XYZ file of C-alpha atoms in Angstrom:
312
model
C 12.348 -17.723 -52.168
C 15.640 -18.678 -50.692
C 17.509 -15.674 -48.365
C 21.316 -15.275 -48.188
C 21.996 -15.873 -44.757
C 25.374 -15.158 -42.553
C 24.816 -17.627 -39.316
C 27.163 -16.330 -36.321
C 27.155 -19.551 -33.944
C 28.996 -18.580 -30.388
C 32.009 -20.163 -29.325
C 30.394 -21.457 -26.485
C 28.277 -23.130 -28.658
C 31.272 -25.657 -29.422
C 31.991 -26.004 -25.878
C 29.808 -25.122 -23.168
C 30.354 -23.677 -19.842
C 31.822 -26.472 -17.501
C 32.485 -28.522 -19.941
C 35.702 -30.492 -20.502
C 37.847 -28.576 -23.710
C 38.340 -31.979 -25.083
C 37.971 -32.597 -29.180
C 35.481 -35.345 -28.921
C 33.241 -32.789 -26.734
C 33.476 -30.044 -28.811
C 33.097 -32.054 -32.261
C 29.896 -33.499 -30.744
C 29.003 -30.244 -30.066
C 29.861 -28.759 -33.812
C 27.829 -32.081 -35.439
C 24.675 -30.904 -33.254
C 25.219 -27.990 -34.699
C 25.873 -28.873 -38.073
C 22.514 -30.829 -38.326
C 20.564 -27.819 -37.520
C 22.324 -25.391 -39.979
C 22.067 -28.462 -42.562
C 18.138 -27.751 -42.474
C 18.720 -24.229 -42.900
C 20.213 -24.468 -46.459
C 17.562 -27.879 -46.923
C 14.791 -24.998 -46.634
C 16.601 -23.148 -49.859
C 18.488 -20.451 -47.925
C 22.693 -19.992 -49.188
C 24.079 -19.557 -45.933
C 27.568 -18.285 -44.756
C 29.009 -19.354 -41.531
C 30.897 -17.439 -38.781
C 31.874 -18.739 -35.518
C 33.092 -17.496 -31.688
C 36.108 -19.216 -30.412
C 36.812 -17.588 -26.924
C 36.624 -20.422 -24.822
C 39.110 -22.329 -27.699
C 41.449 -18.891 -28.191
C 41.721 -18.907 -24.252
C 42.844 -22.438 -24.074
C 45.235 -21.946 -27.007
C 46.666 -18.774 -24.889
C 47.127 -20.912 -21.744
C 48.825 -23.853 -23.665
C 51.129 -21.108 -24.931
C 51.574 -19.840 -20.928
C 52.075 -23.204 -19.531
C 54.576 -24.456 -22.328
C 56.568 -20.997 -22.782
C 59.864 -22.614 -20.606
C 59.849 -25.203 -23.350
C 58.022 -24.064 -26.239
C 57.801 -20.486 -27.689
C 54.369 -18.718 -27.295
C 52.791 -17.065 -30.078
C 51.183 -13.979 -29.941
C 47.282 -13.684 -29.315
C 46.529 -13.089 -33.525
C 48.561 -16.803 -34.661
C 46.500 -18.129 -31.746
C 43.482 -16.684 -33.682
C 44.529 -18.280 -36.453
C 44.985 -21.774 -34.474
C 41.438 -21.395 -33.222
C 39.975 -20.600 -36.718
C 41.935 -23.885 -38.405
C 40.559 -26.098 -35.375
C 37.192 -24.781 -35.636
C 36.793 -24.843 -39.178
C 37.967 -28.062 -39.640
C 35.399 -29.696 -37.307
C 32.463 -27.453 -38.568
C 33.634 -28.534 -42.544
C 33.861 -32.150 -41.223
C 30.525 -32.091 -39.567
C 28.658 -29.995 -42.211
C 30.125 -32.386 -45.116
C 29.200 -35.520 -43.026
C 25.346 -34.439 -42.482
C 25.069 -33.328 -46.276
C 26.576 -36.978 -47.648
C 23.710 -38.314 -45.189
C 21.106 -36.807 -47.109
C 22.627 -37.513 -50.986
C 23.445 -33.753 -51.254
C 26.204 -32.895 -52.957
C 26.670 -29.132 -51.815
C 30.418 -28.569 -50.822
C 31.507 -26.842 -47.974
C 34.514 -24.370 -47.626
C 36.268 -23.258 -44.840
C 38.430 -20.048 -45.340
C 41.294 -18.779 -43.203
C 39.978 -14.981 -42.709
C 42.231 -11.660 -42.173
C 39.895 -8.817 -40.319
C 41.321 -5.582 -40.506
C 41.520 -3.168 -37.478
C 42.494 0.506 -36.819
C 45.833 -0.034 -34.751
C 44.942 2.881 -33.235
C 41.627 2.074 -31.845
C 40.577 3.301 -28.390
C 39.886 -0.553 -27.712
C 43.493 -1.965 -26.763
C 43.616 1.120 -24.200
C 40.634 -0.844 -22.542
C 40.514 -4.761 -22.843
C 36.951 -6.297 -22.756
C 36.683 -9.336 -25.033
C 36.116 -12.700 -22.499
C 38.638 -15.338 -23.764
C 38.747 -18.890 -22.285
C 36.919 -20.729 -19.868
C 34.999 -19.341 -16.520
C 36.949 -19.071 -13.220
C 35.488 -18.088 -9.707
C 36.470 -14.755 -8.083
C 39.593 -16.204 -6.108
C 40.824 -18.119 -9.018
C 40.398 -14.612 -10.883
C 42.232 -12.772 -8.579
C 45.271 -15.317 -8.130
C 45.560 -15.132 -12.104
C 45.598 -11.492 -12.007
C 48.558 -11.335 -9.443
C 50.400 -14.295 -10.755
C 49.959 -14.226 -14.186
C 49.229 -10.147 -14.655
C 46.190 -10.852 -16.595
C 42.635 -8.378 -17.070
C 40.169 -10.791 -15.289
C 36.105 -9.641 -15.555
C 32.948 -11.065 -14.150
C 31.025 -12.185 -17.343
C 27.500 -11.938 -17.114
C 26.646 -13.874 -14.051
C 28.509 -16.903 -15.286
C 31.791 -16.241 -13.469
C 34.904 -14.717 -14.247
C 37.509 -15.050 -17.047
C 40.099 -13.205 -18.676
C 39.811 -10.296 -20.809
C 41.619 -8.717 -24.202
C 41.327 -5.650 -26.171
C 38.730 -5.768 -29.004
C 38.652 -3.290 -31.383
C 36.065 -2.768 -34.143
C 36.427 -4.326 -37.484
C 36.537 -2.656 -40.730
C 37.305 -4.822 -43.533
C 36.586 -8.283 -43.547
C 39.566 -9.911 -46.458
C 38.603 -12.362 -49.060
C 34.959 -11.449 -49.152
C 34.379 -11.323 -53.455
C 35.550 -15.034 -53.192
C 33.101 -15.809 -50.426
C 30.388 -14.048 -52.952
C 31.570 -16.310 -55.406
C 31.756 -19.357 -53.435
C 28.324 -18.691 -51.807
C 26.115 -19.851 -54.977
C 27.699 -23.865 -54.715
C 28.668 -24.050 -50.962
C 28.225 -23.426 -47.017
C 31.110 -20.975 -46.249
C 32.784 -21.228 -43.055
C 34.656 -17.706 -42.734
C 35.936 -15.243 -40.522
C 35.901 -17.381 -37.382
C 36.077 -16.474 -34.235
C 35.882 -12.798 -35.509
C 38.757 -13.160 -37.703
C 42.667 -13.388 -37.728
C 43.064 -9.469 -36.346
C 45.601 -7.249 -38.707
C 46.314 -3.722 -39.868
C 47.875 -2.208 -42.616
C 50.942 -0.003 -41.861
C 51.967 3.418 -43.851
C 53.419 1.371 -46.980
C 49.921 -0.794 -47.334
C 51.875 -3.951 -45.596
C 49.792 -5.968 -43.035
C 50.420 -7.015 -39.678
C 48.946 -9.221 -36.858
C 48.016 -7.181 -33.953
C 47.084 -8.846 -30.319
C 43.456 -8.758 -30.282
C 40.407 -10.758 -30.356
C 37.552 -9.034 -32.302
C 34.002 -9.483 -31.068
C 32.226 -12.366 -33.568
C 29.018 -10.304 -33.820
C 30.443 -6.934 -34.858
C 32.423 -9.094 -37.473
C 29.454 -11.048 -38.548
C 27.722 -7.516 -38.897
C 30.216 -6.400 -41.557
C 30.688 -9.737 -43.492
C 26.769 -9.779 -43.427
C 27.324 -6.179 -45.017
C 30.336 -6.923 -47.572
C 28.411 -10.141 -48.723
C 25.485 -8.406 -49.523
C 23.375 -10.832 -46.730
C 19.576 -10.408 -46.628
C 19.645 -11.609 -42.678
C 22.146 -11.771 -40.225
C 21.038 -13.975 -37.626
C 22.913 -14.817 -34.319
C 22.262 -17.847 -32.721
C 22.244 -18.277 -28.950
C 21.253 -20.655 -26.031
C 18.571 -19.345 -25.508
C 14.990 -18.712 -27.750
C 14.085 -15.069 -28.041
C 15.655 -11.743 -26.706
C 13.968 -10.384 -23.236
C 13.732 -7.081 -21.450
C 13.309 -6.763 -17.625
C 15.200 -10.325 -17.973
C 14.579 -12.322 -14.535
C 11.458 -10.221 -13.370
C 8.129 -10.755 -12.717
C 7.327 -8.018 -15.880
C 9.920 -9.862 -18.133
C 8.900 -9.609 -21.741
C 10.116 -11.870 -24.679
C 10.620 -9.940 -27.880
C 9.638 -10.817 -31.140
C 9.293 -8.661 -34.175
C 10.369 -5.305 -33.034
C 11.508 -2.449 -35.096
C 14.774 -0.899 -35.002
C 13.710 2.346 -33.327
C 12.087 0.057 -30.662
C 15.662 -1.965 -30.005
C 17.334 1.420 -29.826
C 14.619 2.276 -26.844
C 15.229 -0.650 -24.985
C 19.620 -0.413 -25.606
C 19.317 3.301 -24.320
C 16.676 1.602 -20.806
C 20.284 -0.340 -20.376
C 18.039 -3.751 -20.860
C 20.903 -5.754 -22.129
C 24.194 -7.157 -20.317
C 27.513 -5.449 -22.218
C 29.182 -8.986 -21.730
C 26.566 -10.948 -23.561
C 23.409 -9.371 -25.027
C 24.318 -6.052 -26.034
C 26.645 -6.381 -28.690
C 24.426 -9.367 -30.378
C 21.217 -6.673 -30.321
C 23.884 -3.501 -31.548
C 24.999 -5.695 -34.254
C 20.868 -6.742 -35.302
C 20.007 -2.797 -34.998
C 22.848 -2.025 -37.429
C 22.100 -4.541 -39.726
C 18.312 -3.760 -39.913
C 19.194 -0.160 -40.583
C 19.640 -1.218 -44.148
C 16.601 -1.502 -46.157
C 15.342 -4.972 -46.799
C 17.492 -6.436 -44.012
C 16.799 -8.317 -41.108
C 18.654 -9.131 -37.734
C 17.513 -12.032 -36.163
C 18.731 -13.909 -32.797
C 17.185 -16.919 -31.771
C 18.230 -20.424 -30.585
C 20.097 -22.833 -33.174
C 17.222 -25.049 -32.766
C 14.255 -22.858 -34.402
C 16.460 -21.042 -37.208
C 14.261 -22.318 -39.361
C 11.511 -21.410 -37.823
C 13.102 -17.925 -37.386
C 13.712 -16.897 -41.092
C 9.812 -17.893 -41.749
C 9.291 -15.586 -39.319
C 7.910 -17.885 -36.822
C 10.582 -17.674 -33.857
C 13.186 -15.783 -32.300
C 13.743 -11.952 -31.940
C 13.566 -10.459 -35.409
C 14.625 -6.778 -35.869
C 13.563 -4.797 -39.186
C 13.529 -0.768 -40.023
């Protein structure tokens, strides 16, 4: 029997780490990605879509930097929005393109997707969302006094800029995306979603921000009603004592196990961490699953076959 499945594909995913940030890379990127989440719904799962887009919001935000003499910059949430639009078209294009391949006339539908935030949360006092592409240490450190940007080393891979990220709370539009989710693949909330708030009178409000995709993912996986939130990554299977000669891949583990290993400190903050918090939360729910694995074996994955798979 076919699961309802939220897929959270990284932005780096769409372009990779030294990589040029033109389109025809990162549609290339998006149709190799498309094909695999293609066989996903082909194996009689409904799936929703989210997406990363920090290397893409980080290039947006630099455009806006270098062009500001001549050009007005928009704050960090219409950037969002930018990001989401680009993303979502290529993904829609891509995903529609595969299914016509194979005679199948499932739609796709890509919505523009408010996130709302706590204006007051602790996060904006303490930016740590990587946006943009990697930089070494000196480039970091001429940005910083140049440019007065929050630089951060990120996870071995180099250095690149850093925002506030605050914790989402309500994803926006999410009965239509239970609706929609029956007929179509549903692209939504990318790149963590357009950040807003609601002020004293109800009214909304962009707010400077990039949320983290996962913790998003986590609560549209909730609102929808998912049966598995899987997060797909570069790599096959979640390990602990990563890069040493007792280095363990995990498979099925249960969430009182992935709390163990999160409390050993086993998992980068900048990269692992928030993918496994966002699993464990998940899995807390009875009948769920939280799955991360590579794009490749998603498949595989849900049959229970591949990956790291976290249940209670």
């Amino acid at each position: 029997m076919g699961k309802k499945v939220v897929l959270a594909l990284g932005g780096n995913a769409i372009l990779q780490p030294k990589q040029e940030a033109t389109f025809e890379n990162q549609y290339q990127n998006v149709v190799n990605a498309a094909n695999r989440m293609v066989e996903i719904s082909e194996a009689g799962h409904k799936i929703v879509v989210t997406h990363g887009n920090g290397p893409q919001v980080g290039n947006i935000i630099a455009q806006n930097e270098a062009a500001k003499e001549e050009i007005p910059a928009m704050p960090i949430f219409v950037n969002n929005a930018e990001s989401q639009g680009m993303i979502g078209y290529m993904m829609e294009c891509a995903l529609k393109n595969r299914l016509i391949e194979g005679g199948d006339d499932t739609n796709v539908v890509t919505l523009l997707t408010m996130v709302e935030v706590d204006k007051d949360d602790k996060a904006f006092d303490n930016p740590t969302k990587p946006v943009g592409v990697f930089f070494t240490e000196e480039e970091a450190k001429k940005m910083t006094e140049e440019k007065g940007f929050q630089m951060a080393e990120d996870a071995g891979r180099g250095f690149r800029r850093v925002v506030p990220s605050p914790e989402p709370k309500v994803i926006h539009g999410v009965e239509e995306i239970k609706t929609l989710i029956d007929t179509s693949i549903v692209v939504s909330s990318g790149g963590g979603g357009i950040p807003i708030y609601r002020d004293e009178k109800g009214q909304i409000h962009g707010v400077e921000a990039v949320i983290d995709k996962d913790r998003s993912g986590l609560k549209l996986s909730e609102q929808t009603e998912a049966d598995v939130f899987m997060m797909l990554t570069d790599v096959p299977n979640v390990y602990i004592n990563f890069g040493k000669e007792n280095e363990q891949k995990l498979e099925e583990i249960t969430v009182a196990e992935a709390e163990k290993h999160v409390a050993d400190g086993q998992f980068p903050a900048g990269s692992m961490l928030p993918k496994i918090e966002a699993a464990i939360a998940f899995a807390k729910h009875e009948g769920k699953e939280g799955i991360i694995c590579s794009l490749d074996e998603a498949v595989l994955a849900l049959e229970g076959k591949a990956g790291t798979r976290i249940k209670l």
